[in-house]
mmCIF file of C-alpha atoms and ligand atoms in Angstrom:
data_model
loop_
_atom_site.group_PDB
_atom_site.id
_atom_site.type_symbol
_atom_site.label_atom_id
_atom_site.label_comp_id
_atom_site.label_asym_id
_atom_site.label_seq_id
_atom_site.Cartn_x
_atom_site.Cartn_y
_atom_site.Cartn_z
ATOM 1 C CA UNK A 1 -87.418 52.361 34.810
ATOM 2 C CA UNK A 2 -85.113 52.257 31.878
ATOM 3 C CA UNK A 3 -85.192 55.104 29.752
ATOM 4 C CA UNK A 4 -84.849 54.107 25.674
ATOM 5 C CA UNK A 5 -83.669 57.368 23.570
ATOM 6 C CA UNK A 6 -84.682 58.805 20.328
ATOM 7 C CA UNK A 7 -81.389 58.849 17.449
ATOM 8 C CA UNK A 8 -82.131 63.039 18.379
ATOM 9 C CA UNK A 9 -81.247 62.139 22.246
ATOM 10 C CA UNK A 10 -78.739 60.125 21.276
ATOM 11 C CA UNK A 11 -76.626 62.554 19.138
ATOM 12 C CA UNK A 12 -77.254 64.836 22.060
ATOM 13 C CA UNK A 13 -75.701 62.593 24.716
ATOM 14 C CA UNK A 14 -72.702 61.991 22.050
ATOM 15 C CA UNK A 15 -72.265 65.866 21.846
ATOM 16 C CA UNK A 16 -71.666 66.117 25.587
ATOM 17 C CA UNK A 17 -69.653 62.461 25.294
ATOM 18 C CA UNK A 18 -67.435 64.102 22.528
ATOM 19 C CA UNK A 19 -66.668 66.735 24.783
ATOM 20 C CA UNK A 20 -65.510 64.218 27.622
ATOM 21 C CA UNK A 21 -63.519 62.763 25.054
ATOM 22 C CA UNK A 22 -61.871 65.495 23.991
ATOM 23 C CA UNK A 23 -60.759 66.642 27.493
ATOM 24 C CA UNK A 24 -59.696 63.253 28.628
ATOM 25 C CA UNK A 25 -57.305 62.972 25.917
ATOM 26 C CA UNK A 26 -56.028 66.519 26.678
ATOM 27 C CA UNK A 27 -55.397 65.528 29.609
ATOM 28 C CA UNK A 28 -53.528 62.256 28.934
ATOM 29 C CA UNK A 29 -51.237 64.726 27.182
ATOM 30 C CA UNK A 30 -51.136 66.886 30.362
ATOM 31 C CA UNK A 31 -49.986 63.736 32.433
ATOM 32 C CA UNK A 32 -46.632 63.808 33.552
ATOM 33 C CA UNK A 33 -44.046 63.204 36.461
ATOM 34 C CA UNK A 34 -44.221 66.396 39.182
ATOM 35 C CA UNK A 35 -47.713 67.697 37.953
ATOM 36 C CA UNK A 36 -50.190 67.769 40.639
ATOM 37 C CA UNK A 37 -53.576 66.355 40.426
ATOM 38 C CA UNK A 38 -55.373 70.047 41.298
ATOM 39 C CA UNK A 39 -53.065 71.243 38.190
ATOM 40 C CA UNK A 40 -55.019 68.475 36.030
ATOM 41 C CA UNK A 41 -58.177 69.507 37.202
ATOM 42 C CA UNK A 42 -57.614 73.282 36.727
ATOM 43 C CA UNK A 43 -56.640 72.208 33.031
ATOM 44 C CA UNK A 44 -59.677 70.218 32.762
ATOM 45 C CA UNK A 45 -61.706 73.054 34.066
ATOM 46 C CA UNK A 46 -60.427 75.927 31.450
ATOM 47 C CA UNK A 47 -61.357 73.135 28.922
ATOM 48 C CA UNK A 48 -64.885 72.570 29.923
ATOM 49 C CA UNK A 49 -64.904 76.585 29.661
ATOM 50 C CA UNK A 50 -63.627 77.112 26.794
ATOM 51 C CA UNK A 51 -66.149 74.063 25.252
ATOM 52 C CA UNK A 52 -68.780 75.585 27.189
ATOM 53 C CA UNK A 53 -69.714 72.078 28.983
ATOM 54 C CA UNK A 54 -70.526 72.215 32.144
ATOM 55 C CA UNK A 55 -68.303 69.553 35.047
ATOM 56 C CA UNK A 56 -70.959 67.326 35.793
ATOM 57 C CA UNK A 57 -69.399 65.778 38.723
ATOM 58 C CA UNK A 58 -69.035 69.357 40.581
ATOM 59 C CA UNK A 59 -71.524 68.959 43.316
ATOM 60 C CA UNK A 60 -73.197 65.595 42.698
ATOM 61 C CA UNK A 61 -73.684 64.709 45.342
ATOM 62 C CA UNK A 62 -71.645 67.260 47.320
ATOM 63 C CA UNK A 63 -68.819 66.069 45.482
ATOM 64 C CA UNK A 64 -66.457 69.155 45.349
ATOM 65 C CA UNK A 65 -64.453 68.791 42.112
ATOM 66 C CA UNK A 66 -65.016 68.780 38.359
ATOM 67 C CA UNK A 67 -63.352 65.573 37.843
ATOM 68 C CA UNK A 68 -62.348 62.508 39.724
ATOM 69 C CA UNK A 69 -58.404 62.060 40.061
ATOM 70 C CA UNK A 70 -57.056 58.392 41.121
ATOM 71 C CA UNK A 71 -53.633 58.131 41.418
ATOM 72 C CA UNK A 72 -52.194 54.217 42.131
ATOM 73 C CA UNK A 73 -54.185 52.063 45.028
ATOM 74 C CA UNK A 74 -56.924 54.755 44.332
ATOM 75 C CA UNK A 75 -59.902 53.170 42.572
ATOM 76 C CA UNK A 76 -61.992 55.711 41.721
ATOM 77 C CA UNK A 77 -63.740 59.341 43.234
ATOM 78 C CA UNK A 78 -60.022 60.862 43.949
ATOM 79 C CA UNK A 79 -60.029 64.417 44.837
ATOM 80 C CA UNK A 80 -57.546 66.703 43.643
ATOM 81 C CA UNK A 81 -55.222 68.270 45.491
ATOM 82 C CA UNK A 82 -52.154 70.344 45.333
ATOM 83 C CA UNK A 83 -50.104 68.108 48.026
ATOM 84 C CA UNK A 84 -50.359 65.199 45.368
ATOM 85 C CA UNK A 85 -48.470 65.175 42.768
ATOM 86 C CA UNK A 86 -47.350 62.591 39.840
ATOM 87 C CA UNK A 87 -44.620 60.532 39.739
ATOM 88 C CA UNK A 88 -42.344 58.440 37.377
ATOM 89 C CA UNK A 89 -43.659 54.817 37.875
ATOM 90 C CA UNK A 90 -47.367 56.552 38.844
ATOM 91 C CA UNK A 91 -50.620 55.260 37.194
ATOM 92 C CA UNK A 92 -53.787 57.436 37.333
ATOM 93 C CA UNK A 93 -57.298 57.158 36.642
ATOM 94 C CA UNK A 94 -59.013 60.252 35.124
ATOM 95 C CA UNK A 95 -62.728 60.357 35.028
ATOM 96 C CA UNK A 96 -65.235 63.086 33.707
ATOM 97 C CA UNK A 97 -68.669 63.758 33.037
ATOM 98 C CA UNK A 98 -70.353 67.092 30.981
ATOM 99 C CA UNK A 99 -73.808 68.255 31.290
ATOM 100 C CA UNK A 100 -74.355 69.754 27.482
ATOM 101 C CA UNK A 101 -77.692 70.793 26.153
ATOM 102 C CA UNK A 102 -79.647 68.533 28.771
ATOM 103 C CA UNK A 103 -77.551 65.459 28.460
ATOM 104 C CA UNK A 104 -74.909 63.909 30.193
ATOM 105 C CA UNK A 105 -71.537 62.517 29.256
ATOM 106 C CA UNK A 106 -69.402 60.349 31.340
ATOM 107 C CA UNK A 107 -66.009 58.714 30.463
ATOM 108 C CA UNK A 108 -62.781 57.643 32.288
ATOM 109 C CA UNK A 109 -58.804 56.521 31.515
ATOM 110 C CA UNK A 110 -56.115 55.211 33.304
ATOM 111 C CA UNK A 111 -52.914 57.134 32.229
ATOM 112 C CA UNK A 112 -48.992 55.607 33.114
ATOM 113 C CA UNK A 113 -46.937 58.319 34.444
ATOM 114 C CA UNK A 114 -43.383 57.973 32.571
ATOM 115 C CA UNK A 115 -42.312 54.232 32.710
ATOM 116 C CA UNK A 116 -44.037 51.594 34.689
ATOM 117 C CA UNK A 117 -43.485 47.998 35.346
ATOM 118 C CA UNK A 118 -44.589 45.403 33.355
ATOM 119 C CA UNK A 119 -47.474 44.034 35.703
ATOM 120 C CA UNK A 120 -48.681 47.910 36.129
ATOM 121 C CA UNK A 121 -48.321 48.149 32.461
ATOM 122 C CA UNK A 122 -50.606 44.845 32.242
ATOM 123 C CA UNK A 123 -53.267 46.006 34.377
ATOM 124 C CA UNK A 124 -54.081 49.070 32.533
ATOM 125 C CA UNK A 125 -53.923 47.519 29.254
ATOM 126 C CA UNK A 126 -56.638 44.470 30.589
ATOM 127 C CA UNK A 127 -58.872 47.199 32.169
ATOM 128 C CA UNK A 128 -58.879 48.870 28.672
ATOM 129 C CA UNK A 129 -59.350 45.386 27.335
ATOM 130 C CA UNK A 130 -62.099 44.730 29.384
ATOM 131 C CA UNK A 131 -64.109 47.636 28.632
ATOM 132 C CA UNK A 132 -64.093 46.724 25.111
ATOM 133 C CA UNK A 133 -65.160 43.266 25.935
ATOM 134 C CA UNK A 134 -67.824 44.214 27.778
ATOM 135 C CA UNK A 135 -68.761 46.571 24.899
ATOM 136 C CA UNK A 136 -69.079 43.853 22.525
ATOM 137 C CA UNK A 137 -71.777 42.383 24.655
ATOM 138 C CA UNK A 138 -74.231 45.577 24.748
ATOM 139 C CA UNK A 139 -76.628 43.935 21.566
ATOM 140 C CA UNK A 140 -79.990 44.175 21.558
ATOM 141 C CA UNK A 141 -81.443 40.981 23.023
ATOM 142 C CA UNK A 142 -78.524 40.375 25.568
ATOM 143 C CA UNK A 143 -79.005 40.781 29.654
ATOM 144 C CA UNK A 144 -77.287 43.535 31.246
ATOM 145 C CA UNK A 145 -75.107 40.770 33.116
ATOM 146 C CA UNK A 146 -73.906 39.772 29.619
ATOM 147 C CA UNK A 147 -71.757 42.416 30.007
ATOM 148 C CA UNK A 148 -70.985 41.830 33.766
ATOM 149 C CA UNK A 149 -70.072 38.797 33.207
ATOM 150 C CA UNK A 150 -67.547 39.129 30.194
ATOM 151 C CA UNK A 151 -65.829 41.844 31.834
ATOM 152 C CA UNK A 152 -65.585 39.741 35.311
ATOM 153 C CA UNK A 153 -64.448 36.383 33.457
ATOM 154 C CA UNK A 154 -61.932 38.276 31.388
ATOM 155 C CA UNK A 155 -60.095 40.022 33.990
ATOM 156 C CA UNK A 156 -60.087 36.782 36.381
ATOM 157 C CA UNK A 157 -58.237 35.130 33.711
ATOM 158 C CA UNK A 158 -55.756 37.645 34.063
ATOM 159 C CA UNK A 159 -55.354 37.170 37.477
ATOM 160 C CA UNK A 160 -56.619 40.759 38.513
ATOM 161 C CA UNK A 161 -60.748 41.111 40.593
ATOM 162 C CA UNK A 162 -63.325 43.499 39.457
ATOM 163 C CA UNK A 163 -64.436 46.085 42.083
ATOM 164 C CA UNK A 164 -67.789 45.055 43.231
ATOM 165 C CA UNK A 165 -68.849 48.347 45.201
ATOM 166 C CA UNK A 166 -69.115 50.534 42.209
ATOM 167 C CA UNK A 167 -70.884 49.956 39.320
ATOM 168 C CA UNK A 168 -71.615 51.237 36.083
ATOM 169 C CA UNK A 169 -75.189 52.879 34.870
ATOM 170 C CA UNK A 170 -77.648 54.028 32.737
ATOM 171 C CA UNK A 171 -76.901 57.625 31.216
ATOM 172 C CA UNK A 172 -78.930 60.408 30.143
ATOM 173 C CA UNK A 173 -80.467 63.488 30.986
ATOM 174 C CA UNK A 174 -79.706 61.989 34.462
ATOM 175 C CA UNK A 175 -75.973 61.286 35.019
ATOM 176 C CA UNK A 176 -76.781 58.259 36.876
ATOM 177 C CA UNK A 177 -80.069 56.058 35.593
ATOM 178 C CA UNK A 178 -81.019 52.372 35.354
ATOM 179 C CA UNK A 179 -79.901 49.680 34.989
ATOM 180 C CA UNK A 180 -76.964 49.464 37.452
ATOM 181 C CA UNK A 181 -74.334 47.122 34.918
ATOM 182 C CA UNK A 182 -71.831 45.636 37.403
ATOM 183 C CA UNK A 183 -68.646 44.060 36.068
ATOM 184 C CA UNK A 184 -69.021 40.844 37.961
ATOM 185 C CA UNK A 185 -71.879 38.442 37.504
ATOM 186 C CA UNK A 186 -73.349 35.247 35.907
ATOM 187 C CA UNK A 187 -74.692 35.742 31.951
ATOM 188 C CA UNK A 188 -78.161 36.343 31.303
ATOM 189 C CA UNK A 189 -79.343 37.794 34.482
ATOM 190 C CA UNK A 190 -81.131 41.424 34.711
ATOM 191 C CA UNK A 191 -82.351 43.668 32.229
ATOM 192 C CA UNK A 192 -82.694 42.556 28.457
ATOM 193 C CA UNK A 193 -80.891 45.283 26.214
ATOM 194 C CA UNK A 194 -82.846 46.927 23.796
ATOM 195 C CA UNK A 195 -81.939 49.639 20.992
ATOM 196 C CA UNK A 196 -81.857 53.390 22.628
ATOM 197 C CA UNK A 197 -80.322 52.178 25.622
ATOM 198 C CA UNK A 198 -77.288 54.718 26.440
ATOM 199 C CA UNK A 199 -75.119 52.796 29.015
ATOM 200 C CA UNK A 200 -71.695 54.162 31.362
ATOM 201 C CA UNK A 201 -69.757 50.899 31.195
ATOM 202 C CA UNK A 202 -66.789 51.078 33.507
ATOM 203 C CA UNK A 203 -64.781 48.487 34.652
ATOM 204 C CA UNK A 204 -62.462 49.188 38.193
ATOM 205 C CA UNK A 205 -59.868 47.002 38.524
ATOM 206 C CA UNK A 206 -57.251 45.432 41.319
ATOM 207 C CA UNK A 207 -54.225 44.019 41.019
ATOM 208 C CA UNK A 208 -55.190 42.724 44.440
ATOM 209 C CA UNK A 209 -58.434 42.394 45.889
ATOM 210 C CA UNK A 210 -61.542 43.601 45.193
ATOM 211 C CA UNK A 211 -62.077 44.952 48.116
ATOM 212 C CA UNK A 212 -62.348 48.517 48.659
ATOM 213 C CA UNK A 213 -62.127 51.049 51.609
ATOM 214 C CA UNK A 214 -63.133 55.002 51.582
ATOM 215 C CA UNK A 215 -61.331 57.591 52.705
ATOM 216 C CA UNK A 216 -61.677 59.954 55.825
ATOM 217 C CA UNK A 217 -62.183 62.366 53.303
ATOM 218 C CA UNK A 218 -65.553 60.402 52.598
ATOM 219 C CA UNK A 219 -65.181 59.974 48.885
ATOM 220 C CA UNK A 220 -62.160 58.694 47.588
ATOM 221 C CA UNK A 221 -61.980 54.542 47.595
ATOM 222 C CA UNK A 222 -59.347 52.698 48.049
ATOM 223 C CA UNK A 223 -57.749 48.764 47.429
ATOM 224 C CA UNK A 224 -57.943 47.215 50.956
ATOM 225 C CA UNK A 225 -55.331 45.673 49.933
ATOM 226 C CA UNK A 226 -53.136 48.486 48.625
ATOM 227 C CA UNK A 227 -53.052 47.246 45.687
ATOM 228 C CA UNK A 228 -53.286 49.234 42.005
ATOM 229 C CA UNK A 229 -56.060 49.836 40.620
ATOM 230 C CA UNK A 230 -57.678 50.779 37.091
ATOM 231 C CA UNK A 231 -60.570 51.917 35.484
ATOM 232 C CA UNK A 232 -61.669 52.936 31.865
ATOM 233 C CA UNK A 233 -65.159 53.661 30.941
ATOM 234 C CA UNK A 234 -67.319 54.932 27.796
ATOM 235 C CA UNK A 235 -70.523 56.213 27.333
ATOM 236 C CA UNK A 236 -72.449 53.919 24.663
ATOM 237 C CA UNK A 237 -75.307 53.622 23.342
ATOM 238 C CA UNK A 238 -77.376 50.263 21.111
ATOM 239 C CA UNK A 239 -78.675 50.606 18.252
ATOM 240 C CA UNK A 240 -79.681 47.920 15.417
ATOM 241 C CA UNK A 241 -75.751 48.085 14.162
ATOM 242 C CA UNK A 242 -74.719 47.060 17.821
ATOM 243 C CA UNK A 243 -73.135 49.076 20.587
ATOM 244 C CA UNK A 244 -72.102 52.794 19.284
ATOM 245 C CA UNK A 245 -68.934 54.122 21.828
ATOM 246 C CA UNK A 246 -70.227 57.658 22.236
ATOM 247 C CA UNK A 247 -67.165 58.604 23.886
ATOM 248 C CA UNK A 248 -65.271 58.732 21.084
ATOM 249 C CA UNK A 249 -63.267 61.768 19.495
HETATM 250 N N1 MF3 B 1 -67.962 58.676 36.967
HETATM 251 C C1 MF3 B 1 -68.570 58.465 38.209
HETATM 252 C C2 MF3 B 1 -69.636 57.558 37.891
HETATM 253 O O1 MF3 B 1 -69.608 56.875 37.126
HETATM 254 C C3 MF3 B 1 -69.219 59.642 38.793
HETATM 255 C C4 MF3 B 1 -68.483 60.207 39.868
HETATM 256 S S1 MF3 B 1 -69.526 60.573 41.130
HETATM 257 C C5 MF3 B 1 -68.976 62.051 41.635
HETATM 258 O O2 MF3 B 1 -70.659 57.473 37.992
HETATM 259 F F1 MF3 B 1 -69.640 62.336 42.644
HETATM 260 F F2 MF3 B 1 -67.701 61.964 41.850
HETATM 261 F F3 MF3 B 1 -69.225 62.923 40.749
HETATM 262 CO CO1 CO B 2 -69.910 56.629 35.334
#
């Protein structure tokens, strides 16, 4: 069951999605070349402290960090650790949630470490791109593979694949609710969109591949191919003006 949400809910779930805003880009700011991935995430946590948000990853699931680090051929669910640390050249995918006031928030960005190549450089920049795209297509009246769809076709024309074991979700005073919204599909399959819809849209993406593999460690996935990998996603919501990014500082 899909679960529509007053304009109340909805400035509820954008008070926890500010918040996951917020930290991500304090974050971005954090990233650099010889910081480890458990020093992010011990920034990240006096942050949601200090905002008085709780991590809403910690424990989902017996996942056993406040936010998901990815660093390179990591797609997404990255635990951090003190043994890994940034380098020049590095990409890395950030991704949060918040549980605030009986909502959840969920966001994610793909940060370059220093200077990266061109085609690195490209990959990030058409993951961000595709997140928007697929934005544009949460209207009232659309399908749910509307958005698939766009985001699949537009990163196939770059020459990159769309992750197909993860996919994005419903959001609300669940973290994860329906409708699943993959980013690959054909248009006008699955759910019509309606206004009060709140949405996680968030496009993973290979430079190889879309396959994936998991780690020993259980959680964190992997390009089979050992390829990069990206991944950018917003918390939105429709309403009668069209999609509202919730996310959003
Ligand atoms: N952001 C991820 C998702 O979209 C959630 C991570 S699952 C966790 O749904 F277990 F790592 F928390
Ligand atoms: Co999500």
């Amino acid at each position: 069951m899909i679960i529509l949400k007053s304009p109340a809910e909805i400035q509820k779930i954008e008070a926890a999605c500010i918040i996951v805003a917020e930290i991500l880009e304090n974050l971005r700011s954090f990233v650099r070349a010889g910081v480890s991935t458990a020093e992010l995430e011990a920034y990240a946590d006096s942050q949601f402290k200090q905002k008085k948000a709780i991590p809403a990853f910690k424990g989902y699931r017996g996942y056993p960090s406040s936010v998901c680090i990815s660093v390179n051929d990591q797609v997404v669910h990255g635990i951090p650790s003190h043994s890994t640390r940034l380098e020049n050249g590095d990409i890395v995918s950030i991704d949060l949630g918040t549980f605030l006031d009986g909502f959840y928030g969920d966001g994610a960005i793909t940060v370059a470490v220093g200077q990266v190549d061109e085609d690195t450089a490209r990959l990030v920049e058409s993951t961000e791109n595709a997140l928007s795209i697929g934005i544009e297509k949460a209207l009232a009246g659309n399908r749910v593979s509307d958005i698939s769809s766009a985001i699949q076709q537009y990163i196939e024309s770059q020459g990159f694949s769309v992750v197909r074991a993860f996919v994005g979700h419903g959001i609300g005073r669940s973290l994860h609710e329906e409708p699943h919204v993959p980013n690959f599909g054909i248009p006008g399959r699955g759910p019509r969109l309606k206004e009060g819809m709140t949405l996680a849209i968030e496009p993973m993406v290979n430079a190889g591949g879309s396959d994936i593999n998991i780690l020993a460690d259980g959680w964190t996935a992997v390009t089979a191919d050992g390829s990069l990998s990206a991944h950018f996603e917003h918390t939105i919501a429709i309403t009668k003006n069209g999609p509202k990014i919730l996310t959003k500082i």
